[in-house]
Amino acid sequence: MRNIRDYEAWSAQGLDWTGAFARAIGDMRREGGGVLQVPPGVYPTGPIRLYDDMTLCVESGAVLRFHDDPAAFPLVELEFEGVAGELPHPCLWAAGARNVTVTGFGTLDGQGAAWWRRHRAGENPNGRPYLVCFSDCERVTLENVTLTNSPAWTVHPLRCRKVTLRGLSILNPADSPNTDGIDPDSCQDVRISDCTIDVGDDCIAIKSGTEQTANRQPSERILITNCHFLHGHGGVVLGSEMSGDIRNVAVSSCVFYQTDRGVRLKTRRGRGGTVEGIQLNNLVMEEVMCPFVFNMYYFCGADGKLRRVWDKAPQPVDGTTPALRDVSISGVRARRCTACAGFFYGLAEMPVEGVTLRDVTVEMTPDGPAGYPAMMDGCPEMRAAGFFLRNARGVDLRGVRVKGVSGAWLDVDDSVHLEGQET
């Protein structure tokens, strides 16, 4: 076991600990791994990289305060939104490593304000660093620390196996751009538990690359449980990068408060890939705009304004056609919702298929603000609406109750084929 204080001589008199961390980790690497303790105190530092069989223990009262100068972050090969390229070195990174743990009750502060300001002004030509990134790793654990002010996505496991994320407090301002909480990307065997996430974008977004991703891999066997989501655009999100498939995801015993949307899928033509085997149960939501959004006409990002994305006429089905099927939702209580109870909009040529709701109660607020449930062209603005379905089949709503709606609780047309419904 090593203590970073023993390397203070390489810390520029305590003003910059980058060299101290590099020296300590270099010693550990030569010895085949070990534990690096960070005792209470504030440690200004540049990016840190961990290797095989290493544990970084950031103790209670310790703050790793990462620099906000782009010059401190060399460019490395990574991916953002499914596109490979050179990005700033993540604040904390492990690549191609095994058996890596970051633990303790301390804080990792990404000092994102300067990065966000430059982003809005178009002055980050090479993008922004992730706060924590594990790429191509196996058996990684991140637990108990507080992660705040991330320059971009906060925790990004990319092409990893056997990932454990638990007891995290992730706190980014509500207006901070693209500061997702946790984004498992092309990962297998992931467990996320006991986390509190309050961010400026999606709280958890499961991804698997886009049509531009050369090495697409599925995200699968993912468990999310006992988490608390506050604010953010969505609590638990699937996509929009899902070209490598997302399957076998279970979300249970979670609380959503004032997230724009509760659980949502976002994809569009051109992505390909299938989302299937999704189990959602024992969820509590309050003051969300819309508890469930399945949107296959998502218009954000590159190519999102092309005709093929917004055209509601059926298109030929091929390998670029995305699919959503086999979703089970049970034991949900949603109160004081504002826009609509649920919004399912499949493609004309590939409907949302096989969605079952059981023991689901949604209470709308008639005098709440109107909103657009989905980010898609032609999405109607809604207030206190019920379930809105287009291009869906095999949808079973026989376990649903909707209260406080203005008008009918169910809005469907001839593109929808229900197995049954009741109020």
Tab-separated table of C-alpha atoms in Angstrom:
chain	number	residue	atom	x	y	z
A	1	MET	CA	0.000	0.000	0.000
A	2	ARG	CA	1.250	3.459	-0.920
A	3	ASN	CA	0.220	6.928	0.231
A	4	ILE	CA	0.215	9.823	-2.215
A	5	ARG	CA	1.596	12.047	0.539
A	6	ASP	CA	4.823	10.103	0.333
A	7	TYR	CA	5.226	11.582	-3.170
A	8	GLU	CA	4.717	15.198	-2.180
A	9	ALA	CA	8.189	16.050	-3.465
A	10	TRP	CA	6.801	15.586	-7.002
A	11	SER	CA	3.730	17.795	-6.334
A	12	ALA	CA	5.135	21.265	-7.123
A	13	GLN	CA	4.897	22.164	-3.449
A	14	GLY	CA	1.327	20.875	-3.323
A	15	LEU	CA	0.119	23.059	-6.205
A	16	ASP	CA	0.011	20.330	-8.861
A	17	TRP	CA	-0.032	16.643	-7.955
A	18	THR	CA	0.086	15.341	-11.530
A	19	GLY	CA	3.711	14.286	-11.249
A	20	ALA	CA	3.162	12.743	-7.821
A	21	PHE	CA	0.346	10.515	-9.092
A	22	ALA	CA	2.359	9.516	-12.166
A	23	ARG	CA	5.358	8.618	-9.992
A	24	ALA	CA	3.311	6.619	-7.475
A	25	ILE	CA	1.385	4.736	-10.142
A	26	GLY	CA	4.608	4.038	-12.038
A	27	ASP	CA	6.078	2.450	-8.912
A	28	MET	CA	2.933	0.373	-8.395
A	29	ARG	CA	2.943	-0.744	-12.007
A	30	ARG	CA	6.499	-2.026	-11.740
A	31	GLU	CA	5.451	-3.991	-8.655
A	32	GLY	CA	2.394	-5.550	-10.348
A	33	GLY	CA	-0.277	-3.330	-8.814
A	34	GLY	CA	-1.376	-2.361	-5.326
A	35	VAL	CA	-3.356	0.261	-3.414
A	36	LEU	CA	-2.773	4.012	-3.584
A	37	GLN	CA	-4.285	5.925	-0.685
A	38	VAL	CA	-5.294	9.563	-1.007
A	39	PRO	CA	-5.799	11.001	2.516
A	40	PRO	CA	-7.949	14.072	3.309
A	41	GLY	CA	-6.918	17.228	1.510
A	42	VAL	CA	-7.273	18.936	-1.855
A	43	TYR	CA	-5.127	17.647	-4.730
A	44	PRO	CA	-5.045	19.787	-7.891
A	45	THR	CA	-4.021	17.442	-10.675
A	46	GLY	CA	-4.001	16.688	-14.344
A	47	PRO	CA	-5.354	13.399	-15.711
A	48	ILE	CA	-4.584	10.115	-13.944
A	49	ARG	CA	-4.313	6.673	-15.564
A	50	LEU	CA	-4.653	3.375	-13.703
A	51	TYR	CA	-3.400	-0.063	-14.782
A	52	ASP	CA	-3.885	-3.754	-13.972
A	53	ASP	CA	-4.544	-4.789	-10.388
A	54	MET	CA	-4.680	-1.266	-9.000
A	55	THR	CA	-6.939	0.308	-6.391
A	56	LEU	CA	-7.219	4.058	-5.938
A	57	CYS	CA	-8.669	4.831	-2.507
A	58	VAL	CA	-9.859	8.432	-2.232
A	59	GLU	CA	-10.585	8.817	1.453
A	60	SER	CA	-13.354	10.891	3.009
A	61	GLY	CA	-12.297	14.512	2.951
A	62	ALA	CA	-9.994	14.020	-0.033
A	63	VAL	CA	-10.715	15.944	-3.249
A	64	LEU	CA	-9.066	15.234	-6.587
A	65	ARG	CA	-9.521	18.587	-8.308
A	66	PHE	CA	-8.724	18.127	-11.980
A	67	HIS	CA	-7.296	21.012	-13.969
A	68	ASP	CA	-9.572	22.867	-16.394
A	69	ASP	CA	-6.830	23.837	-18.877
A	70	PRO	CA	-7.052	21.793	-22.107
A	71	ALA	CA	-3.249	21.882	-22.355
A	72	ALA	CA	-3.106	19.526	-19.347
A	73	PHE	CA	-5.042	16.829	-21.239
A	74	PRO	CA	-3.145	15.078	-24.063
A	75	LEU	CA	-5.236	13.598	-26.838
A	76	VAL	CA	-5.903	9.849	-26.798
A	77	GLU	CA	-7.885	7.485	-29.011
A	78	LEU	CA	-11.420	7.055	-27.647
A	79	GLU	CA	-15.045	7.273	-28.761
A	80	PHE	CA	-17.773	9.832	-28.233
A	81	GLU	CA	-21.341	9.092	-29.312
A	82	GLY	CA	-20.089	6.076	-31.228
A	83	VAL	CA	-17.489	7.962	-33.276
A	84	ALA	CA	-13.824	7.053	-32.789
A	85	GLY	CA	-11.226	9.782	-32.707
A	86	GLU	CA	-8.829	11.743	-30.584
A	87	LEU	CA	-10.317	13.125	-27.388
A	88	PRO	CA	-8.797	14.714	-24.294
A	89	HIS	CA	-7.405	12.158	-21.846
A	90	PRO	CA	-10.180	11.384	-19.315
A	91	CYS	CA	-9.623	12.886	-15.893
A	92	LEU	CA	-9.405	9.328	-14.524
A	93	TRP	CA	-8.817	6.538	-17.046
A	94	ALA	CA	-8.020	2.857	-17.316
A	95	ALA	CA	-7.593	1.292	-20.765
A	96	GLY	CA	-7.167	-2.393	-21.558
A	97	ALA	CA	-6.803	-3.114	-17.846
A	98	ARG	CA	-8.027	-5.847	-15.521
A	99	ASN	CA	-8.980	-5.698	-11.866
A	100	VAL	CA	-9.183	-1.933	-11.357
A	101	THR	CA	-10.994	-0.361	-8.398
A	102	VAL	CA	-11.694	3.251	-7.433
A	103	THR	CA	-13.143	3.488	-3.941
A	104	GLY	CA	-13.384	5.612	-0.810
A	105	PHE	CA	-15.762	8.364	0.260
A	106	GLY	CA	-13.848	11.267	-1.251
A	107	THR	CA	-14.615	13.486	-4.247
A	108	LEU	CA	-13.530	13.704	-7.877
A	109	ASP	CA	-14.139	17.270	-9.072
A	110	GLY	CA	-13.886	17.782	-12.835
A	111	GLN	CA	-14.094	21.589	-12.594
A	112	GLY	CA	-16.396	21.550	-15.584
A	113	ALA	CA	-17.458	25.210	-15.594
A	114	ALA	CA	-14.585	26.357	-17.820
A	115	TRP	CA	-15.116	23.419	-20.184
A	116	TRP	CA	-18.877	24.175	-20.428
A	117	ARG	CA	-18.212	27.866	-21.078
A	118	ARG	CA	-15.778	27.057	-23.892
A	119	HIS	CA	-18.179	24.457	-25.282
A	120	ARG	CA	-20.981	26.996	-25.564
A	121	ALA	CA	-18.582	29.386	-27.298
A	122	GLY	CA	-17.283	26.680	-29.653
A	123	GLU	CA	-13.812	26.905	-28.127
A	124	ASN	CA	-13.103	23.243	-27.310
A	125	PRO	CA	-11.816	22.110	-30.731
A	126	ASN	CA	-10.867	18.652	-29.436
A	127	GLY	CA	-13.933	18.118	-27.258
A	128	ARG	CA	-14.089	17.623	-23.496
A	129	PRO	CA	-12.751	14.866	-21.244
A	130	TYR	CA	-14.860	12.302	-19.437
A	131	LEU	CA	-14.525	12.487	-15.674
A	132	VAL	CA	-14.078	8.690	-15.361
A	133	CYS	CA	-13.587	6.318	-18.285
A	134	PHE	CA	-12.844	2.602	-18.379
A	135	SER	CA	-12.176	1.437	-21.949
A	136	ASP	CA	-11.697	-2.193	-22.993
A	137	CYS	CA	-11.367	-3.284	-19.364
A	138	GLU	CA	-12.475	-6.341	-17.418
A	139	ARG	CA	-13.530	-6.467	-13.766
A	140	VAL	CA	-13.696	-2.796	-12.832
A	141	THR	CA	-15.318	-1.299	-9.741
A	142	LEU	CA	-16.183	2.317	-8.974
A	143	GLU	CA	-17.824	2.780	-5.598
A	144	ASN	CA	-18.877	5.284	-2.924
A	145	VAL	CA	-17.081	8.354	-4.277
A	146	THR	CA	-18.745	11.656	-5.148
A	147	LEU	CA	-18.321	12.718	-8.786
A	148	THR	CA	-19.078	16.342	-9.551
A	149	ASN	CA	-18.719	19.038	-12.218
A	150	SER	CA	-17.826	16.611	-14.996
A	151	PRO	CA	-16.620	18.329	-18.191
A	152	ALA	CA	-18.734	15.895	-20.289
A	153	TRP	CA	-20.127	12.417	-19.552
A	154	THR	CA	-19.346	11.557	-15.951
A	155	VAL	CA	-18.775	7.773	-15.963
A	156	HIS	CA	-18.192	6.058	-19.318
A	157	PRO	CA	-17.452	2.323	-19.366
A	158	LEU	CA	-16.643	1.558	-23.012
A	159	ARG	CA	-16.410	-2.036	-24.296
A	160	CYS	CA	-15.960	-3.407	-20.776
A	161	ARG	CA	-16.963	-6.637	-19.070
A	162	LYS	CA	-17.892	-7.209	-15.431
A	163	VAL	CA	-18.471	-3.637	-14.326
A	164	THR	CA	-19.672	-2.735	-10.814
A	165	LEU	CA	-20.821	0.816	-10.065
A	166	ARG	CA	-22.320	1.296	-6.614
A	167	GLY	CA	-22.907	3.893	-3.961
A	168	LEU	CA	-22.000	6.801	-6.236
A	169	SER	CA	-23.160	10.391	-5.815
A	170	ILE	CA	-23.047	12.074	-9.227
A	171	LEU	CA	-23.787	15.802	-9.107
A	172	ASN	CA	-23.640	18.134	-12.104
A	173	PRO	CA	-25.606	21.394	-12.545
A	174	ALA	CA	-28.946	21.089	-14.309
A	175	ASP	CA	-27.780	23.356	-17.154
A	176	SER	CA	-24.404	21.676	-17.709
A	177	PRO	CA	-24.215	20.358	-21.306
A	178	ASN	CA	-23.939	16.619	-22.038
A	179	THR	CA	-23.064	15.733	-18.454
A	180	ASP	CA	-24.703	12.301	-18.456
A	181	GLY	CA	-24.312	10.401	-15.199
A	182	ILE	CA	-23.421	6.840	-16.237
A	183	ASP	CA	-23.167	5.665	-19.862
A	184	PRO	CA	-22.410	1.932	-20.223
A	185	ASP	CA	-21.395	1.649	-23.866
A	186	SER	CA	-21.021	-1.745	-25.581
A	187	CYS	CA	-20.563	-3.380	-22.176
A	188	GLN	CA	-21.575	-6.745	-20.773
A	189	ASP	CA	-22.359	-7.829	-17.220
A	190	VAL	CA	-22.886	-4.440	-15.617
A	191	ARG	CA	-24.364	-3.820	-12.165
A	192	ILE	CA	-25.345	-0.284	-11.128
A	193	SER	CA	-26.747	0.013	-7.629
A	194	ASP	CA	-27.394	2.439	-4.782
A	195	CYS	CA	-26.468	5.553	-6.756
A	196	THR	CA	-27.847	9.088	-6.584
A	197	ILE	CA	-27.612	10.896	-9.921
A	198	ASP	CA	-28.489	14.582	-10.448
A	199	VAL	CA	-27.131	15.839	-13.775
A	200	GLY	CA	-27.628	18.073	-16.794
A	201	ASP	CA	-28.459	15.337	-19.298
A	202	ASP	CA	-29.481	11.663	-19.052
A	203	CYS	CA	-28.910	10.067	-15.647
A	204	ILE	CA	-28.111	6.607	-17.044
A	205	ALA	CA	-27.863	6.055	-20.805
A	206	ILE	CA	-27.129	2.569	-22.131
A	207	LYS	CA	-25.441	2.672	-25.530
A	208	SER	CA	-23.852	0.334	-28.098
A	209	GLY	CA	-22.474	2.502	-30.896
A	210	THR	CA	-23.973	3.931	-34.062
A	211	GLU	CA	-23.933	3.024	-37.737
A	212	GLN	CA	-20.554	4.818	-37.849
A	213	THR	CA	-18.987	2.622	-35.156
A	214	ALA	CA	-16.543	0.181	-36.709
A	215	ASN	CA	-16.424	-2.324	-33.842
A	216	ARG	CA	-20.035	-2.538	-32.695
A	217	GLN	CA	-20.677	-4.709	-29.666
A	218	PRO	CA	-23.884	-5.273	-27.681
A	219	SER	CA	-24.677	-3.859	-24.300
A	220	GLU	CA	-26.278	-6.724	-22.412
A	221	ARG	CA	-26.912	-8.268	-19.022
A	222	ILE	CA	-27.254	-4.944	-17.247
A	223	LEU	CA	-28.858	-4.551	-13.823
A	224	ILE	CA	-29.865	-1.149	-12.402
A	225	THR	CA	-31.313	-1.206	-8.889
A	226	ASN	CA	-31.914	0.939	-5.801
A	227	CYS	CA	-31.004	4.209	-7.511
A	228	HIS	CA	-32.346	7.742	-7.139
A	229	PHE	CA	-32.583	9.952	-10.235
A	230	LEU	CA	-33.117	13.703	-9.942
A	231	HIS	CA	-33.626	16.102	-12.827
A	232	GLY	CA	-31.853	15.222	-16.051
A	233	HIS	CA	-33.431	14.662	-19.454
A	234	GLY	CA	-34.173	11.013	-18.713
A	235	GLY	CA	-33.786	8.723	-15.728
A	236	VAL	CA	-32.905	5.472	-17.519
A	237	VAL	CA	-32.347	5.779	-21.268
A	238	LEU	CA	-31.687	3.258	-24.038
A	239	GLY	CA	-29.828	4.825	-26.975
A	240	SER	CA	-29.723	6.781	-29.049
A	241	GLU	CA	-26.528	4.904	-29.909
A	242	MET	CA	-27.845	1.322	-30.024
A	243	SER	CA	-26.592	-0.075	-33.330
A	244	GLY	CA	-24.759	-2.950	-31.635
A	245	ASP	CA	-27.958	-4.062	-29.810
A	246	ILE	CA	-29.124	-3.525	-26.239
A	247	ARG	CA	-30.647	-6.545	-24.563
A	248	ASN	CA	-31.431	-8.167	-21.250
A	249	VAL	CA	-31.670	-5.053	-19.080
A	250	ALA	CA	-33.434	-5.056	-15.696
A	251	VAL	CA	-34.316	-1.840	-13.845
A	252	SER	CA	-35.873	-2.191	-10.393
A	253	SER	CA	-36.552	-0.378	-7.125
A	254	CYS	CA	-35.628	3.096	-8.358
A	255	VAL	CA	-37.035	6.566	-7.645
A	256	PHE	CA	-37.321	9.271	-10.322
A	257	TYR	CA	-37.917	12.883	-9.264
A	258	GLN	CA	-38.322	15.775	-11.713
A	259	THR	CA	-36.575	13.970	-14.563
A	260	ASP	CA	-37.926	15.211	-17.900
A	261	ARG	CA	-38.742	11.628	-18.786
A	262	GLY	CA	-38.652	8.478	-16.713
A	263	VAL	CA	-37.615	5.559	-18.932
A	264	ARG	CA	-37.061	6.280	-22.598
A	265	LEU	CA	-35.764	4.704	-25.766
A	266	LYS	CA	-34.393	6.951	-28.496
A	267	THR	CA	-33.335	5.734	-31.938
A	268	ARG	CA	-33.956	6.409	-35.623
A	269	ARG	CA	-33.637	4.994	-39.108
A	270	GLY	CA	-30.079	4.290	-40.140
A	271	ARG	CA	-29.037	3.027	-36.725
A	272	GLY	CA	-30.016	-0.605	-37.145
A	273	GLY	CA	-29.716	-2.707	-33.997
A	274	THR	CA	-32.346	-4.173	-31.707
A	275	VAL	CA	-33.431	-3.256	-28.197
A	276	GLU	CA	-35.108	-6.224	-26.526
A	277	GLY	CA	-35.561	-8.065	-23.259
A	278	ILE	CA	-36.166	-4.984	-21.092
A	279	GLN	CA	-37.687	-5.500	-17.617
A	280	LEU	CA	-38.839	-2.481	-15.562
A	281	ASN	CA	-40.424	-3.022	-12.174
A	282	ASN	CA	-40.997	-1.433	-8.779
A	283	LEU	CA	-40.425	2.157	-9.887
A	284	VAL	CA	-41.656	5.380	-8.290
A	285	MET	CA	-41.818	8.616	-10.282
A	286	GLU	CA	-42.888	12.108	-9.291
A	287	GLU	CA	-43.140	15.344	-11.270
A	288	VAL	CA	-41.823	13.841	-14.484
A	289	MET	CA	-43.016	15.182	-17.814
A	290	CYS	CA	-43.658	11.697	-19.205
A	291	PRO	CA	-42.950	8.378	-17.455
A	292	PHE	CA	-42.384	6.250	-20.603
A	293	VAL	CA	-41.109	7.444	-23.992
A	294	PHE	CA	-40.281	5.052	-26.853
A	295	ASN	CA	-39.260	7.263	-29.763
A	296	MET	CA	-37.953	5.809	-33.024
A	297	TYR	CA	-37.790	9.189	-34.807
A	298	TYR	CA	-35.134	10.789	-32.581
A	299	PHE	CA	-33.795	13.905	-34.290
A	300	CYS	CA	-30.816	15.048	-32.198
A	301	GLY	CA	-27.213	14.769	-33.353
A	302	ALA	CA	-25.587	14.340	-36.743
A	303	ASP	CA	-27.987	13.445	-39.599
A	304	GLY	CA	-30.975	13.924	-37.309
A	305	LYS	CA	-32.672	16.325	-39.715
A	306	LEU	CA	-32.506	14.087	-42.773
A	307	ARG	CA	-35.772	13.171	-44.489
A	308	ARG	CA	-35.315	9.498	-43.672
A	309	VAL	CA	-35.403	10.395	-39.971
A	310	TRP	CA	-38.580	12.480	-39.927
A	311	ASP	CA	-40.607	10.920	-42.760
A	312	LYS	CA	-43.629	9.135	-41.258
A	313	ALA	CA	-44.279	7.101	-44.425
A	314	PRO	CA	-43.050	3.483	-44.349
A	315	GLN	CA	-39.561	2.832	-45.694
A	316	PRO	CA	-37.955	-0.434	-46.871
A	317	VAL	CA	-36.772	-2.657	-44.022
A	318	ASP	CA	-33.084	-3.536	-44.144
A	319	GLY	CA	-30.071	-3.819	-41.854
A	320	THR	CA	-30.264	-0.124	-40.988
A	321	THR	CA	-33.781	-0.418	-39.562
A	322	PRO	CA	-33.800	-0.346	-35.735
A	323	ALA	CA	-36.212	-2.486	-33.699
A	324	LEU	CA	-37.724	-2.317	-30.214
A	325	ARG	CA	-39.498	-5.320	-28.777
A	326	ASP	CA	-40.165	-7.364	-25.651
A	327	VAL	CA	-40.538	-4.761	-22.892
A	328	SER	CA	-42.216	-5.610	-19.586
A	329	ILE	CA	-43.250	-2.847	-17.168
A	330	SER	CA	-44.777	-3.618	-13.770
A	331	GLY	CA	-45.288	-2.124	-10.340
A	332	VAL	CA	-44.946	1.547	-11.306
A	333	ARG	CA	-46.433	4.540	-9.476
A	334	ALA	CA	-46.074	7.898	-11.228
A	335	ARG	CA	-47.554	11.022	-9.619
A	336	ARG	CA	-47.933	14.645	-10.705
A	337	CYS	CA	-46.899	13.981	-14.294
A	338	THR	CA	-47.413	16.880	-16.676
A	339	ALA	CA	-47.297	16.139	-20.430
A	340	CYS	CA	-48.597	12.612	-20.989
A	341	ALA	CA	-48.769	9.228	-19.297
A	342	GLY	CA	-46.819	7.414	-22.010
A	343	PHE	CA	-45.589	8.050	-25.544
A	344	PHE	CA	-44.873	5.094	-27.858
A	345	TYR	CA	-44.029	5.987	-31.456
A	346	GLY	CA	-42.573	3.199	-33.589
A	347	LEU	CA	-41.496	3.370	-37.196
A	348	ALA	CA	-44.185	2.906	-39.795
A	349	GLU	CA	-42.245	-0.076	-41.164
A	350	MET	CA	-41.033	-1.378	-37.767
A	351	PRO	CA	-43.586	-0.847	-35.001
A	352	VAL	CA	-42.791	-0.997	-31.324
A	353	GLU	CA	-43.721	-4.596	-30.497
A	354	GLY	CA	-44.530	-6.621	-27.416
A	355	VAL	CA	-44.856	-4.079	-24.617
A	356	THR	CA	-46.721	-5.217	-21.503
A	357	LEU	CA	-47.778	-2.989	-18.605
A	358	ARG	CA	-49.045	-4.509	-15.360
A	359	ASP	CA	-49.952	-2.759	-12.121
A	360	VAL	CA	-49.061	0.675	-13.495
A	361	THR	CA	-50.731	3.820	-12.146
A	362	VAL	CA	-50.075	7.255	-13.621
A	363	GLU	CA	-51.569	10.399	-12.104
A	364	MET	CA	-51.502	13.508	-14.268
A	365	THR	CA	-51.530	17.137	-13.114
A	366	PRO	CA	-54.160	18.969	-15.195
A	367	ASP	CA	-52.720	22.415	-14.472
A	368	GLY	CA	-49.073	21.448	-14.991
A	369	PRO	CA	-46.885	22.826	-17.790
A	370	ALA	CA	-47.301	21.553	-21.321
A	371	GLY	CA	-44.365	19.769	-22.916
A	372	TYR	CA	-43.070	17.719	-25.829
A	373	PRO	CA	-42.615	14.133	-24.635
A	374	ALA	CA	-40.244	13.107	-27.432
A	375	MET	CA	-37.459	14.779	-29.352
A	376	MET	CA	-38.879	14.181	-32.820
A	377	ASP	CA	-40.330	16.213	-35.667
A	378	GLY	CA	-44.097	16.369	-35.457
A	379	CYS	CA	-44.318	15.549	-31.771
A	380	PRO	CA	-47.432	17.257	-30.421
A	381	GLU	CA	-47.223	19.489	-27.383
A	382	MET	CA	-49.241	17.866	-24.607
A	383	ARG	CA	-50.664	18.681	-21.205
A	384	ALA	CA	-52.207	16.069	-18.901
A	385	ALA	CA	-52.700	13.639	-21.801
A	386	GLY	CA	-53.013	9.886	-21.460
A	387	PHE	CA	-51.115	7.236	-23.406
A	388	PHE	CA	-50.270	8.243	-26.979
A	389	LEU	CA	-49.453	5.324	-29.320
A	390	ARG	CA	-48.503	5.233	-32.979
A	391	ASN	CA	-47.017	2.326	-34.962
A	392	ALA	CA	-47.259	-0.233	-32.168
A	393	ARG	CA	-48.451	-3.799	-31.997
A	394	GLY	CA	-48.800	-6.419	-29.334
A	395	VAL	CA	-49.112	-3.720	-26.663
A	396	ASP	CA	-50.947	-4.943	-23.568
A	397	LEU	CA	-52.319	-2.197	-21.297
A	398	ARG	CA	-54.682	-4.304	-19.227
A	399	GLY	CA	-52.839	-3.472	-16.005
A	400	VAL	CA	-52.911	0.319	-16.377
A	401	ARG	CA	-54.763	3.086	-14.548
A	402	VAL	CA	-54.503	6.725	-15.609
A	403	LYS	CA	-55.921	9.523	-13.475
A	404	GLY	CA	-56.387	13.249	-13.957
A	405	VAL	CA	-56.185	13.270	-17.749
A	406	SER	CA	-57.696	15.998	-19.889
A	407	GLY	CA	-59.624	14.021	-22.474
A	408	ALA	CA	-59.304	10.347	-23.361
A	409	TRP	CA	-56.780	8.247	-21.445
A	410	LEU	CA	-55.735	6.431	-24.648
A	411	ASP	CA	-54.972	7.974	-28.048
A	412	VAL	CA	-54.423	5.408	-30.825
A	413	ASP	CA	-55.049	5.155	-34.552
A	414	ASP	CA	-55.142	2.359	-37.128
A	415	SER	CA	-51.364	1.870	-36.852
A	416	VAL	CA	-51.810	0.446	-33.343
A	417	HIS	CA	-52.824	-3.127	-32.539
A	418	LEU	CA	-53.532	-3.688	-28.857
A	419	GLU	CA	-53.793	-6.990	-27.077
A	420	GLY	CA	-56.127	-5.394	-24.569
A	421	GLN	CA	-56.597	-2.477	-22.268
A	422	GLU	CA	-58.572	-1.342	-19.276
A	423	THR	CA	-58.821	1.714	-17.047
